Backbone as a ProteinNet text record, in pm:
[ID]
protein_1_A
[PRIMARY]
DVQAATGRAFGELGMFVEAIEHYEIAMQADIGEVPVNAVEQLCNLMVRQAGSMSDSQKAKEIIVKARARLTALMIAVGPSVERWCLLGSIAKREAGLARQRRQKEHALADMRDAYKKAHELETNAGEQADPYPLLNWLTAEILLELLGKKGEAAEMVKEKLAQAESAAMERDRRNPSFWALVAAVDSMLLRYLANGNLRDHIEELVNAYIAARKRDGSPRELLSVAEQLEFLSGGLAFVREPAKKKRLQTALGKIRHGLIKSTQTSS
[TERTIARY]
-1702.4	-1833.9	-1852.3	-1965.8	-1991.2	-2000	-2068.1	-2084	-1948.7	-1863	-1730.7	-1647.1	-1656.3	-1580.1	-1626.7	-1757.4	-1810.9	-1767.2	-1770.4	-1724.7	-1578.7	-1498.7	-1356.1	-1336.6	-1415.7	-1405.8	-1442.1	-1550	-1588.7	-1481.3	-1421.5	-1317.8	-1197.4	-1159.9	-1047.1	-1075	-1202.5	-1241.6	-1259.6	-1239.9	-1256.9	-1402.4	-1492.9	-1636.7	-1670.2	-1636.5	-1641.2	-1782.5	-1878.2	-2015.9	-2068.1	-2052	-2099.5	-2023.9	-1892.4	-1810.2	-1854.8	-1875.4	-1914.4	-2051.3	-2141.6	-2275.3	-2267.1	-2183	-2170.1	-2100.9	-2001	-1936.2	-2032.5	-2116.2	-2214.6	-2309.7	-2350.1	-2437.5	-2363.6	-2235.1	-2154.3	-2144.6	-2141.3	-2128.8	-2252.5	-2362.7	-2486.7	-2489	-2388.3	-2379.9	-2340.2	-2351.2	-2308	-2160.5	-2122.8	-1987.6	-1882.4	-1903.9	-1805.7	-1791.8	-1888.3	-1885.5	-1825.1	-1796	-1740.7	-1588.8	-1519.5	-1372.5	-1318	-1212.5	-1151.3	-1105.5	-1047.3	-996.1	-1108.1	-1231.9	-1345.2	-1376.2	-1366.4	-1389.2	-1279.2	-1155.1	-1043.1	-1061.2	-1101.1	-1121.7	-1234.2	-1339.8	-1451.3	-1402.3	-1326.6	-1274.4	-1183	-1100.5	-1009.9	-1087.9	-1192	-1274.8	-1347.7	-1392.4	-1461.6	-1367.8	-1242	-1144.8	-1116.2	-1102	-1076.9	-1195.7	-1317.2	-1436.8	-1439	-1405.5	-1403.1	-1304.2	-1192.4	-1092.4	-1135.3	-1235.5	-1282.3	-1402.6	-1447.2	-1569.4	-1539	-1624.6	-1611.4	-1681.3	-1774.8	-1847.5	-1763.7	-1691.1	-1599.8	-1673	-1792.5	-1866.9	-1908.4	-1955.5	-1994	-1871.3	-1759.5	-1634.7	-1594.4	-1607.2	-1571.9	-1661.3	-1789.4	-1882.9	-1844.3	-1805.1	-1763.8	-1636.4	-1543.4	-1417.4	-1442	-1530.6	-1563.6	-1621.3	-1706.3	-1767.4	-1661.8	-1569.8	-1463.1	-1374.7	-1341.9	-1258.6	-1330.1	-1458.6	-1533.7	-1532.8	-1551.3	-1549.9	-1412.7	-1310.6	-1174.9	-1133.3	-1170.5	-1139.2	-1207.1	-1333.5	-1406.6	-1339.3	-1289.3	-1220.7	-1093.2	-1017.6	-893.5	-920.5	-1029.7	-1067.3	-1103.8	-1171	-1219.6	-1108.6	-1020.6	-920.3	-776.3	-755.9	-621.3	-562.7	-452.8	-389.3	-308	-279.5	-191	-127.7	-25.7	37.4	-65.5	-146.9	-247.9	-348.7	-392.4	-493.9	-437.2	-313.2	-252.3	-233.1	-195.9	-180.6	-313.9	-420.9	-553	-593.1	-564.6	-592.5	-507.2	-384.1	-298.7	-354.3	-408.7	-465.2	-590.1	-666.4	-784.4	-741.5	-640	-590.3	-530	-463.9	-404.6	-513.6	-622.7	-734.2	-794.2	-803.1	-854.9	-761.6	-631.7	-535.4	-552.5	-579.8	-601.1	-727.1	-828	-954.6	-954	-861.1	-858.4	-833.4	-909	-895.3	-860.8	-835.7	-793.7	-664.3	-578.2	-447.3	-457.9	-541.4	-550.6	-597.8	-695	-743.2	-632.4	-557.4	-447.6	-342.1	-302.2	-199.5	-246	-371.3	-425	-428.1	-474	-482.1	-343.1	-248.6	-111.3	-48.3	-78.8	-26.9	-84.2	-213.8	-276.8	-215.5	-190.9	-128.6	10.5	88.9	224.4	222	136.4	133.4	90.7	-10.1	-59.8	43.7	103.3	203.5	329.9	364.5	480.3	454.8	334.1	299.8	301	256.5	260.5	404.1	491.7	632.8	697.3	670.8	731.4	680.5	552.1	494.9	561.6	586.2	649.7	794.5	870.8	1012.2	1030.6	941.9	950.1	922.7	848.9	819.3	934	1037.1	1153	1135.7	1032.3	1007.2	1089.8	1117.1	1189.4	1104.4	1166	1091.9	1025	895.6	821.2	831.3	880.8	896.1	765.3	650.7	522.4	486	472.8	437.7	547.2	672.7	784.5	782.2	761.1	758.8	639.6	526.2	409.6	427.8	489.8	522.8	612.3	717.3	812.8	752.2	659.1	588.9	516.4	440.3	367	463.5	572	671.4	732.1	769.8	833.9	735.8	612.4	511.5	484.4	474.7	452.4	570.2	690.7	809.3	803.9	764.2	755.6	644.2	544.7	436.5	471.8	593.2	638.1	616.9	577.4	555.8	681	745.5	867.7	835.9	910.5	890	1022.6	1042.3	1165.7	1284.8	1402.4	1523	1552.8	1609.1	1638.9	1729.3	1824.1	1916.4	1842.9	1743.5	1666.2	1585.9	1524.6	1446.2	1536	1653.8	1749.4	1788.6	1812	1849.7	1736.4	1613.5	1498.8	1471.3	1493.1	1475.2	1575.5	1698.8	1800.4	1760.6	1701.6	1655.4	1542.7	1450.8	1339.3	1389.5	1483.5	1537.7	1611.5	1687.4	1760.6	1664.7	1558	1459.4	1388.7	1357.4	1290	1380.5	1507.3	1600.7	1625.5	1631.5	1649.7	1527.9	1409	1286.4	1282.4	1327.8	1329.6	1435.3	1544.1	1648.2	1596.5	1520.3	1467.6	1351.7	1268.8	1151.6	1124.7	1194.2	1181.9	1036.2	994.5	856.1	846.3	737.8	709.9	706.6	627.5	605.1	728.9	812	935	1028.1	1041.8	1130.4	1071.5	940.2	874.8	901.7	899.3	926.7	1066.5	1162.3	1298.4	1303	1229.9	1226.4	1153	1046.2	974.5	1067.6	1156.6	1252.8	1344.2	1389.4	1473.8	1399.4	1274.1	1194.2	1176.4	1144.4	1125.5	1255	1367.5	1497	1521.2	1492.4	1511	1410.8	1289.5	1186.9	1229.3	1280.1	1324	1445.5	1532.8	1653.7	1626.4	1509.2	1475	1533.5	1591.8	1652.9	1581	1451.1	1372.6	1381	1381.9	1378.5	1505.9	1613.3	1738	1737.2	1631.7	1629.1	1502.7	1435.6	1309.2	1327.3	1420.1	1440.6	1483.6	1570.3	1616.5	1499	1408.2	1295.8	1194.2	1165.4	1073.4	1127.1	1255.4	1316.2	1316	1336.5	1337.9	1199.2	1095.7	959.3	922.3	960.5	930.5	1005.9	1129.9	1207.4	1138.5	1079.3	1006.9	888.5	823.5	707.5	743.4	866	908.8	915.9	912.5	911.1	779.7	671.5	540	428.1	463.1	363	276	148.4	53.2	38	-22	-48.7	-129.3	-222.6	-304.2	-217.1	-120.3	-32.7	58.6	103.9	187.6	105.5	-21.1	-109	-129.1	-121.2	-132.6	-12.4	102.8	220.9	195.2	131.3	97.9	3.1	-87.4	-180	-105	0.5	81.3	152	198.1	262.5	162.8	39.7	-65.7	-94.2	-90.6	-110.3	-0.8	124	235.9	220.4	180.5	162.6	53	-57	-165.5	-122.8	-32	17.3	100	150.2	232.9	150.5	20.9	-65.2	-51.5	-16.4	-10.7	132.6	229.9	367.2	368.5	426.5	415.7	506.9	610.6	701.5	655.4	594.7	539.5	639.2	762	861.4	895.7	910.2	943.2	828.3	707.9	591.1	581.5	596.9	588.2	696.8	817.7	930.9	904.8	859.5	837.6	715.9	606.8	486.6	510.5	588.2	620.3	700.8	797.1	879	792.8	705.1	616.1	523.5	476.3	390.3	461.3	588.1	664.9	690.4	716.6	735.7	605.7	495.4	365.1	333.3	360.7	335.1	417.2	541.1	626.6	571.7	515.7	456.9	331.2	243	119	152.1	248.9	288.8	341.3	415.1	471.6	362.8	254.3	146.3	69.2	55.9	-15.9	64.9	195.9	283.4	284.7	277.3	288.5	154	43	-89.1	-133.8
3533.4	3526.5	3388.8	3325.7	3189.7	3185.2	3283.9	3284.8	3299.8	3389.4	3408.7	3282.3	3217.3	3093.9	2983.7	2976.3	2876	2907.2	3036.9	3077.4	3043	3062.4	3030	2880.3	2798.1	2652.4	2609.5	2665.7	2633.1	2680.2	2796.3	2848.6	2756.4	2697.9	2604.4	2481.5	2447.6	2331.7	2366.4	2494.3	2536.7	2551.3	2553.5	2568.1	2716.9	2789.4	2934.4	2990.7	2931.8	2982.9	2977	2860.1	2843.3	2934.9	2945.4	3030.5	3176.2	3223.5	3363.1	3390.3	3294.3	3310.7	3336.8	3259.4	3276	3407.3	3446.4	3575.4	3690.4	3676.5	3780.9	3799.7	3690.4	3699.3	3768.8	3734.5	3797.5	3948	3991.1	4133.4	4212.9	4143.8	4212.5	4259.3	4218.7	4263.4	4410.4	4472.2	4611.7	4622.8	4735.4	4753.5	4722	4768.5	4745.9	4600.4	4517.2	4376.7	4287.4	4342.6	4263.7	4273	4161.4	4165	4209	4289.6	4338.2	4221.9	4119.2	4006.7	3928.3	3938.8	3871.8	3939.4	4072.1	4145.1	4109.2	4102	4066	3926	3832.2	3694.6	3685.2	3762.7	3763.1	3811.4	3920.4	3972.9	3871.3	3805	3703.3	3588.4	3544.4	3434.8	3474.8	3599.7	3647.4	3644.6	3684.3	3682	3538	3449.5	3308.7	3246.3	3284.2	3234.3	3281.7	3409.2	3463.8	3387.5	3347.8	3273.5	3135	3080.5	2945	2943	3062.1	3071	3071.8	3007.5	3008.1	3128.8	3187.5	3305.5	3429.7	3480.9	3592.4	3719.4	3742.4	3862.5	3858	3742.7	3726.4	3739.7	3685.6	3694.8	3840.8	3920	4061.4	4135	4100.5	4165.3	4136.6	4013.5	3975.6	4049.9	4062.6	4131.9	4279.1	4342.1	4483.5	4501.2	4409.1	4415.5	4395.1	4303.6	4278.2	4401.5	4466.3	4586.7	4697.1	4715.4	4820	4796.1	4670.6	4637.1	4665.1	4622.1	4636.3	4782.7	4859.6	5002	5072.4	5037	5095	5059.5	4937.7	4894.6	4976.4	4999.2	5075.4	5220.5	5275.3	5411.7	5416.8	5311.1	5308.2	5283.1	5189.1	5149.4	5168.4	5207.5	5233	5114.9	5137.9	5032	4937.1	4822	4724.8	4642.3	4566	4479.5	4383.4	4324.3	4227.9	4292.3	4413.4	4479.9	4522.5	4569.7	4602.8	4476.5	4366	4238.9	4192.8	4211.4	4173.1	4258.5	4388.5	4474	4431.1	4389.5	4339.2	4213.7	4124.4	3999.5	4025.6	4128.1	4166.6	4215.6	4302.8	4354.6	4242.2	4148	4035.2	3951.6	3930.6	3855.3	3930.4	4063	4143.8	4135.9	4134	4121.8	3988.4	3884.1	3752.6	3745.8	3824.5	3825	3920.2	4016.1	4119.5	4059.1	4104.6	4056.6	4168.1	4287.1	4399.7	4457.2	4508.8	4558.5	4661.4	4762.5	4869.5	4815.1	4724.4	4665.1	4585.6	4510.6	4430	4519.9	4623.7	4714.2	4786.6	4830.1	4902.1	4811.5	4688.5	4595.1	4558.8	4538	4506.1	4623.4	4746	4863.6	4872.1	4843.5	4840.9	4731.8	4615.6	4504.6	4544.8	4601.8	4647.1	4745.6	4846	4951.7	4897.6	4810	4757.8	4669.5	4578	4490.3	4568.5	4669.7	4752.7	4823.4	4876.1	4943.1	4845.3	4722.2	4620.1	4592.5	4577.1	4550.3	4667.5	4789	4906.1	4926.8	4901	4914.3	4816	4697.9	4593.6	4630	4669.5	4701.1	4829.2	4927.5	5051	5027.1	4919.3	4883.1	4803.1	4779.2	4707	4557	4505.6	4362.4	4293.8	4165.3	4087.9	4077	4099.2	4100.8	3966.7	3973.8	3856.5	3852.3	3741.9	3738.9	3750	3720.1	3718.1	3852.6	3962.6	4089.4	4138.1	4114.1	4157.8	4087.3	3956.1	3881.6	3919.8	3945.2	3985.5	4125.4	4214.5	4347.4	4332	4252.2	4235.6	4161.4	4069	3999.8	4100.3	4189.8	4291.7	4386.6	4422	4513.5	4455.3	4328.2	4262.4	4245	4207.2	4192	4325.6	4432.2	4564	4604.6	4573.7	4602.6	4527.1	4399.3	4318.7	4367.2	4434.4	4490.9	4629.3	4675.4	4803.5	4921.2	4896.3	5003.3	5019.9	5134.2	5157.8	5182.4	5113.8	5128.4	5144.1	5061.3	5065.2	5025.4	5075.1	5042	4892.7	4838.8	4695.2	4652.6	4735.8	4702.4	4692.2	4781.8	4777.5	4648.3	4609.5	4486.5	4366.7	4366.4	4258.5	4251.1	4367.1	4374.2	4322.8	4362.8	4321.2	4171.4	4117.2	3973.6	3895	3944.7	3880.1	3887.6	4000.8	4017.6	3919.1	3903.6	3810.4	3667.2	3629.5	3493.7	3468.9	3568.6	3556	3542.2	3624.1	3618.9	3484.2	3432	3302.1	3189.9	3193.7	3089.8	3095.9	3217.9	3233.2	3179.2	3210	3159.1	3006.8	2951.4	2806.3	2743.6	2813.8	2762.4	2752.9	2855	2858.6	2761.3	2751.7	2664.9	2603.6	2495.3	2435.2	2405.5	2453.2	2430.8	2439.8	2388.3	2393.1	2537.1	2623.3	2757.9	2845.4	2823.7	2902.1	2870.4	2741.7	2703	2743.1	2735.1	2778.4	2926.9	3007.8	3150.8	3173.3	3091.3	3103	3065.9	2961.5	2919.1	3023.8	3080.4	3187.3	3304.1	3335.4	3444.4	3413.7	3288.3	3246.2	3260	3211.2	3215.8	3359.9	3450	3590.2	3651.6	3611	3661	3618.3	3491.8	3442.5	3507.3	3529.2	3593.3	3735.5	3808.4	3945.8	3950.1	3850.2	3846.1	3796.8	3734.5	3683.7	3547.7	3479.5	3348.4	3235.2	3250.3	3151.2	3012.3	3005.8	2875.5	2795.1	2861.6	2791.5	2725.5	2749.8	2701.8	2623	2570.6	2500.2	2378.8	2292	2170.1	2202.7	2301.6	2343.9	2386.9	2466.4	2518.6	2409.1	2321.3	2210.5	2125	2091.2	2008.2	2079.1	2210.4	2287.2	2291.8	2308.9	2309.4	2171.2	2067.7	1932.2	1902.5	1951.5	1933.3	2002.9	2118.9	2190.7	2108.9	2042.2	1962.1	1849.6	1800.1	1689.9	1730.4	1862.1	1909.1	1867.7	1929	1895.1	1937.3	1960.8	2009.3	1898.4	1924.1	1829.1	1854.5	1761.1	1786.5	1914	1942	2063.2	2189.1	2185.2	2300.3	2319.2	2208.6	2219.4	2272.7	2238.2	2289.5	2441.2	2490.8	2635.5	2706.7	2639.1	2693.5	2695.7	2590.5	2584.7	2698.3	2734.4	2844.6	2977.5	2992	3113.1	3122.8	3008.9	3007.4	3045.4	3001	3036.2	3186.1	3242.4	3386.4	3463.5	3419	3483.9	3476.9	3359.9	3342.7	3435	3444.6	3533.5	3679	3712.8	3849.4	3889.5	3790.1	3816.6	3825.6	3813.6	3806.3	3927.1	4043.1	4164.8	4212.6	4122.7	4155.9	4181.9	4292.4	4335.5	4258	4194.7	4118.2	3971.8	3927.7	3791.8	3681.9	3692.2	3587.8	3580.8	3695.9	3701.5	3645.9	3684.8	3635.1	3483	3431	3286.6	3213.3	3268.1	3204.2	3194.1	3303.9	3306.1	3223	3235	3157.7	3008.2	2970.4	2829	2774.6	2853.8	2811.6	2794.3	2889.7	2879.8	2758.6	2733.4	2618.2	2487.3	2478.9	2356.8	2333.9	2441.9	2429.5	2384.1	2445	2408	2262.5	2220.1	2081.1	1985.6	2023.1	1939.5	1923.1	2030	2023.3	1937.1	1959.5	1881.5	1733.9	1703.1	1563.7	1500.2	1575.3	1519.8	1486.7	1567.2	1537.1	1413.8	1395.6	1280.1	1151.8	1161.8	1047.1	996.1	1093.7	1055.2	1023.2	1050.3	1028.2	882.7
-838.5	-901.5	-965.2	-935.8	-984	-1136.2	-1195	-1340.6	-1411	-1358.6	-1418.4	-1403.5	-1287.8	-1265.6	-1360.6	-1382.3	-1474.8	-1617.5	-1651.8	-1784.8	-1806.8	-1702.5	-1713.2	-1736.7	-1666.5	-1682.3	-1823.9	-1878.5	-2016.2	-2115	-2086.2	-2173.4	-2179.2	-2065.6	-2061.3	-2146.7	-2160.3	-2240.8	-2388.7	-2421.4	-2560.1	-2601.4	-2503.1	-2530.9	-2524	-2630.3	-2628.3	-2614.3	-2684.2	-2677.6	-2535.2	-2470.2	-2332.9	-2236.9	-2257.6	-2171	-2179.9	-2302.2	-2321.7	-2261.3	-2272.5	-2214	-2064.1	-1995.5	-1850.1	-1814.9	-1893.1	-1868	-1893.6	-1995.8	-2025.9	-1907.2	-1846.5	-1728.7	-1614.7	-1598.8	-1493.2	-1515.9	-1641.4	-1673.1	-1633.1	-1606.1	-1571.1	-1426.3	-1348	-1209.8	-1205.9	-1089.9	-1075.8	-1112.4	-1171.9	-1222	-1116.7	-995.5	-890.2	-849.8	-888.1	-849.2	-956.9	-1073.1	-1183.6	-1179.7	-1157.7	-1156.1	-1291.4	-1287.7	-1411.5	-1497.9	-1433.2	-1512.9	-1579.3	-1527.7	-1592.1	-1725.8	-1729.9	-1854.8	-1954.6	-1905.1	-1991.5	-2048.4	-1963.4	-2009.3	-2110.9	-2088.1	-2183	-2319.8	-2322.5	-2449.5	-2516.4	-2437.7	-2490.6	-2553.5	-2486.2	-2537.9	-2665.8	-2670.8	-2790.5	-2911.5	-2889.8	-2999.6	-3041.4	-2943.3	-2975.5	-3047.3	-3006.5	-3074.5	-3219.2	-3239.8	-3375.8	-3463.1	-3402.6	-3477.6	-3518.3	-3449.5	-3479.6	-3573.5	-3617.4	-3698.2	-3847.1	-3923.8	-4069.4	-4131.2	-4058.3	-4104.9	-4072	-4170.9	-4145.5	-4103.5	-4155.1	-4118.7	-3972	-3928.1	-3788.2	-3699.1	-3744.7	-3667.9	-3650.3	-3756.6	-3749.5	-3650.3	-3647.9	-3554.9	-3410.2	-3383.5	-3248.2	-3209.3	-3302.8	-3276.3	-3245.1	-3320.6	-3297	-3156.5	-3116	-2983.5	-2874.5	-2898.3	-2800.6	-2785	-2897	-2890.5	-2812.3	-2836.4	-2767.3	-2616.4	-2576.3	-2433.4	-2371.7	-2442.6	-2390.2	-2383.8	-2485.5	-2486.3	-2369.9	-2344.8	-2232	-2099.5	-2089.3	-1967.5	-1946.7	-2053.9	-2042.8	-2004.2	-2053.1	-2015.5	-1867.3	-1821.5	-1683.4	-1581.8	-1610.8	-1510.5	-1555.8	-1680.6	-1729.6	-1804.7	-1876.9	-1956.4	-1868.7	-1923.5	-1859.5	-1970.8	-1937	-2036.7	-2094.3	-2007.7	-2052.1	-2145.7	-2113.4	-2196.2	-2331.3	-2333.5	-2462.8	-2546.9	-2481	-2554.5	-2612.2	-2536.7	-2586	-2706.7	-2699.8	-2815.7	-2934.1	-2905.8	-3012.8	-3075.6	-2992.5	-3045.2	-3127.2	-3089	-3166.5	-3304.8	-3307.4	-3435.3	-3519.6	-3453.2	-3525.9	-3592.1	-3521.4	-3579.4	-3697.1	-3685.5	-3796.7	-3917.4	-3890.9	-4001.1	-4072.1	-3995	-4054.5	-4138.9	-4101.9	-4174.8	-4293.9	-4293.8	-4398.2	-4536.1	-4634.5	-4771.9	-4869.5	-4816.8	-4898.6	-4842.1	-4929.7	-4886.8	-4774.8	-4794.9	-4695.2	-4560.6	-4562.1	-4437.7	-4368.4	-4448.8	-4393.8	-4329.7	-4400.5	-4349.8	-4223.8	-4223.8	-4108.3	-3984.9	-4003.5	-3890.8	-3839.6	-3930.4	-3889.4	-3814.3	-3857.3	-3787.2	-3646.2	-3631.8	-3499.1	-3411.8	-3471.4	-3400.2	-3352	-3441.6	-3407.5	-3290.5	-3299.9	-3198.5	-3062	-3060.8	-2933.2	-2864.7	-2939.1	-2878.2	-2840	-2916.3	-2881.4	-2748.6	-2729.6	-2604.2	-2487.7	-2512.5	-2407.6	-2366.1	-2465	-2437.4	-2363.8	-2408.8	-2346.2	-2204.3	-2182.5	-2048.2	-1952.9	-2002.6	-1921.8	-1889.2	-1989.5	-1967.4	-1885.8	-1904	-1826	-1678.7	-1651.1	-1512.2	-1450.1	-1531.7	-1480.4	-1475.8	-1541.7	-1541.2	-1650.2	-1628.2	-1728.4	-1854.3	-1968.9	-2095.2	-2122.5	-2153.6	-2197.1	-2349.4	-2406.1	-2552.5	-2628.1	-2564.1	-2635.9	-2699.4	-2622.5	-2690.2	-2782.5	-2746.5	-2830	-2965.3	-2965.5	-3091.4	-3178.1	-3115.9	-3194.2	-3252.8	-3177.4	-3230.7	-3353.1	-3341.2	-3450.3	-3569.3	-3541.1	-3650.3	-3738.6	-3674.8	-3750.8	-3820.5	-3752.2	-3809.2	-3937.3	-3931.5	-4046	-4161.7	-4130.4	-4236	-4305.4	-4228.4	-4287.4	-4376.6	-4332.5	-4413.1	-4544.6	-4539.8	-4661	-4753.8	-4695.7	-4775.6	-4830.1	-4797.6	-4851.3	-4759.8	-4634.2	-4537.3	-4451.3	-4462	-4387	-4240.5	-4154.7	-4011.3	-3940	-3840.6	-3763.8	-3851.8	-3816.2	-3890.9	-3879.7	-3986.1	-3990.3	-3875.4	-3837.6	-3728.5	-3595.5	-3574.5	-3451.7	-3444	-3557.2	-3561.6	-3531.5	-3591.1	-3567.3	-3420.7	-3360.9	-3219.2	-3130.5	-3160.9	-3080.4	-3096	-3216.8	-3236.7	-3152.2	-3146.6	-3063.2	-2916.6	-2877.2	-2739.8	-2707.7	-2802.9	-2783.3	-2771.3	-2857.4	-2853.8	-2722.1	-2677.9	-2552.3	-2433.5	-2434.3	-2325.4	-2323.2	-2441.7	-2450.4	-2400.6	-2439.1	-2396.2	-2246.2	-2191.4	-2046.5	-1971.3	-2023.8	-1962.5	-1969.5	-2081.4	-2096.5	-2004.9	-1981.8	-1892.3	-1749.9	-1710.1	-1573.3	-1554.5	-1656.7	-1646.9	-1784.3	-1818.1	-1951.7	-1987.8	-2104.8	-2147.6	-2298.2	-2350.1	-2493.8	-2543.5	-2475.4	-2525.6	-2516.9	-2414.8	-2404.4	-2520.3	-2551.9	-2661.1	-2796.3	-2809.6	-2933.8	-2959.3	-2853.5	-2869.4	-2925.6	-2881.6	-2933.8	-3082.6	-3120.1	-3260.6	-3344.6	-3289.3	-3359.5	-3390.2	-3295.2	-3315.9	-3434.2	-3441.7	-3553.2	-3685.4	-3686.4	-3809.2	-3857	-3764.4	-3802.2	-3854.3	-3796.8	-3844.3	-3988.7	-4018.3	-4154.9	-4250.5	-4201.6	-4285.2	-4320	-4220.4	-4243.4	-4336.1	-4324.5	-4407.7	-4549.5	-4570.9	-4702.7	-4735.3	-4636.6	-4662.4	-4589.7	-4573.5	-4499.6	-4562.3	-4694.9	-4761.1	-4737.6	-4693.4	-4665.3	-4527.5	-4450	-4310.8	-4277.6	-4379.7	-4358.6	-4267.8	-4301.3	-4222.2	-4079.5	-4065.5	-3932.8	-3844.5	-3901.2	-3824.5	-3791	-3887.3	-3860.2	-3745.4	-3751	-3647.3	-3511.7	-3514.8	-3389.9	-3326.6	-3408.7	-3355	-3299.4	-3369.4	-3322.4	-3192.8	-3183.5	-3060.6	-2943.5	-2970.5	-2864.9	-2816.2	-2908.6	-2872.3	-2775.7	-2784.5	-2698.5	-2551.3	-2527.5	-2388.6	-2321.9	-2368.4	-2312.6	-2407.3	-2532.5	-2627	-2682.8	-2686.5	-2742.3	-2892	-2966	-3108.5	-3129	-3037.3	-3049.5	-3037.9	-2946.7	-2929	-3050.1	-3107.4	-3226.5	-3344	-3346.8	-3451.7	-3438.2	-3314.9	-3295.3	-3356.9	-3356.7	-3424.8	-3575.5	-3625.8	-3767.9	-3806	-3714.8	-3740.8	-3750.1	-3668.1	-3675.7	-3810.9	-3861.2	-3992.7	-4101.1	-4083.7	-4179.5	-4174.7	-4054.3	-4039.1	-4112.3	-4096.2	-4164.2	-4315.9	-4364.2	-4507.9	-4560.2	-4485.4	-4524.1	-4522.6	-4429.8	-4421.1	-4541	-4615.2	-4733.2	-4862.3	-4850.5	-4968.8	-5060.6	-5003.5	-5084.5	-5110.1	-5094.4	-5133.2	-5283.3	-5324.6	-5464.3	-5559.4	-5508	-5593.3	-5596.4	-5706.6	-5713.9	-5678.8	-5729.4	-5703.6	-5555.6	-5494.1	-5350.9	-5267.1	-5301.8	-5229.4	-5239.7	-5360.3	-5380.9	-5303.2	-5304.3	-5236.6	-5085.3	-5025.8	-4881.6	-4841.4	-4917.7	-4884.7	-4903.4	-5003.6	-5024.8	-4907.4	-4859.6	-4746.1	-4621.2	-4595.6	-4479.2	-4491.7	-4613.8	-4637.8	-4610.4	-4647	-4624.3	-4475.7	-4402.9	-4258.3	-4192.7	-4234.2	-4179.2	-4210.9	-4334.1	-4373.4	-4287.9	-4259.5	-4176.3	-4035.5	-3981.7	-3848.1	-3846.4	-3944.1	-3953	-3968.9	-4053.6	-4078.5	-3950.8	-3871.9	-3748.1	-3646.5	-3643.1	-3550.2	-3593.8	-3725.5	-3777.8	-3757.4	-3771.3	-3754.4	-3612.4	-3516	-3375.7	-3311.7	-3381.5	-3323.3	-3340.6
[MASK]
+++++++++++++++++++++++++++++++++++++++++++++++++++++++++++++++++++++++++++++++++++++++++++++++++++++++++++++++++++++++++++++++++++++++++++++++++++++++++++++++++++++++++++++++++++++++++++++++++++++++++++++++++++++++++++++++++++++++++++++++++++++++++++++++++++++++++++

């Protein structure tokens, strides 16, 4: 479809408004003529657009619409790893926008469940584990634990983090890339966050992220890592122990500052 192809091109350029307009036109075709991946891409773009908006209310409206579309698609054609990941990304965006404890916890729980289902669907199919849904599942799991919500046992989380790091390193061994190595570093960061000793590993993590960038990562891609750190810090906003919250958020802030500084130095 020409409209979907044009929307995809605009999306690659980060021109979300134009991309969504073309996908919306493509959606007006008969149901049987609309490729499933076009609906998925439209939902993905809507979530990315919401993430770039300063108007949080408008962003929430777009996210609600994206979820409704994606849910309808899953009812029509069934779930897939990609669709569960998209639902997870929607919940993750809602968690980032949440300003009340209950909203934050609810969104993180939705994020956890969606990414967990994506990971389980993938592994049950006998496919090699992709660290992306696994790490996002564990991110939500760890944040909920820090907020006082009991979930999976600590040993299971530790085991899954090791699995994610191993999968990322294997993927990087086969096809060295920025994102594969970043996934391995993300696994380390989550392990330290769960253990409560993140501040002891700030320099190690900054250097590891910068080393990943030397593969093929652009300043923009490294900034996306900084955005993930900001998401983690925001997820800790309702930690009930002030000293613990300050300690972890300060550590995340220092890692983020190190990444931002490295992009400015090299630009």
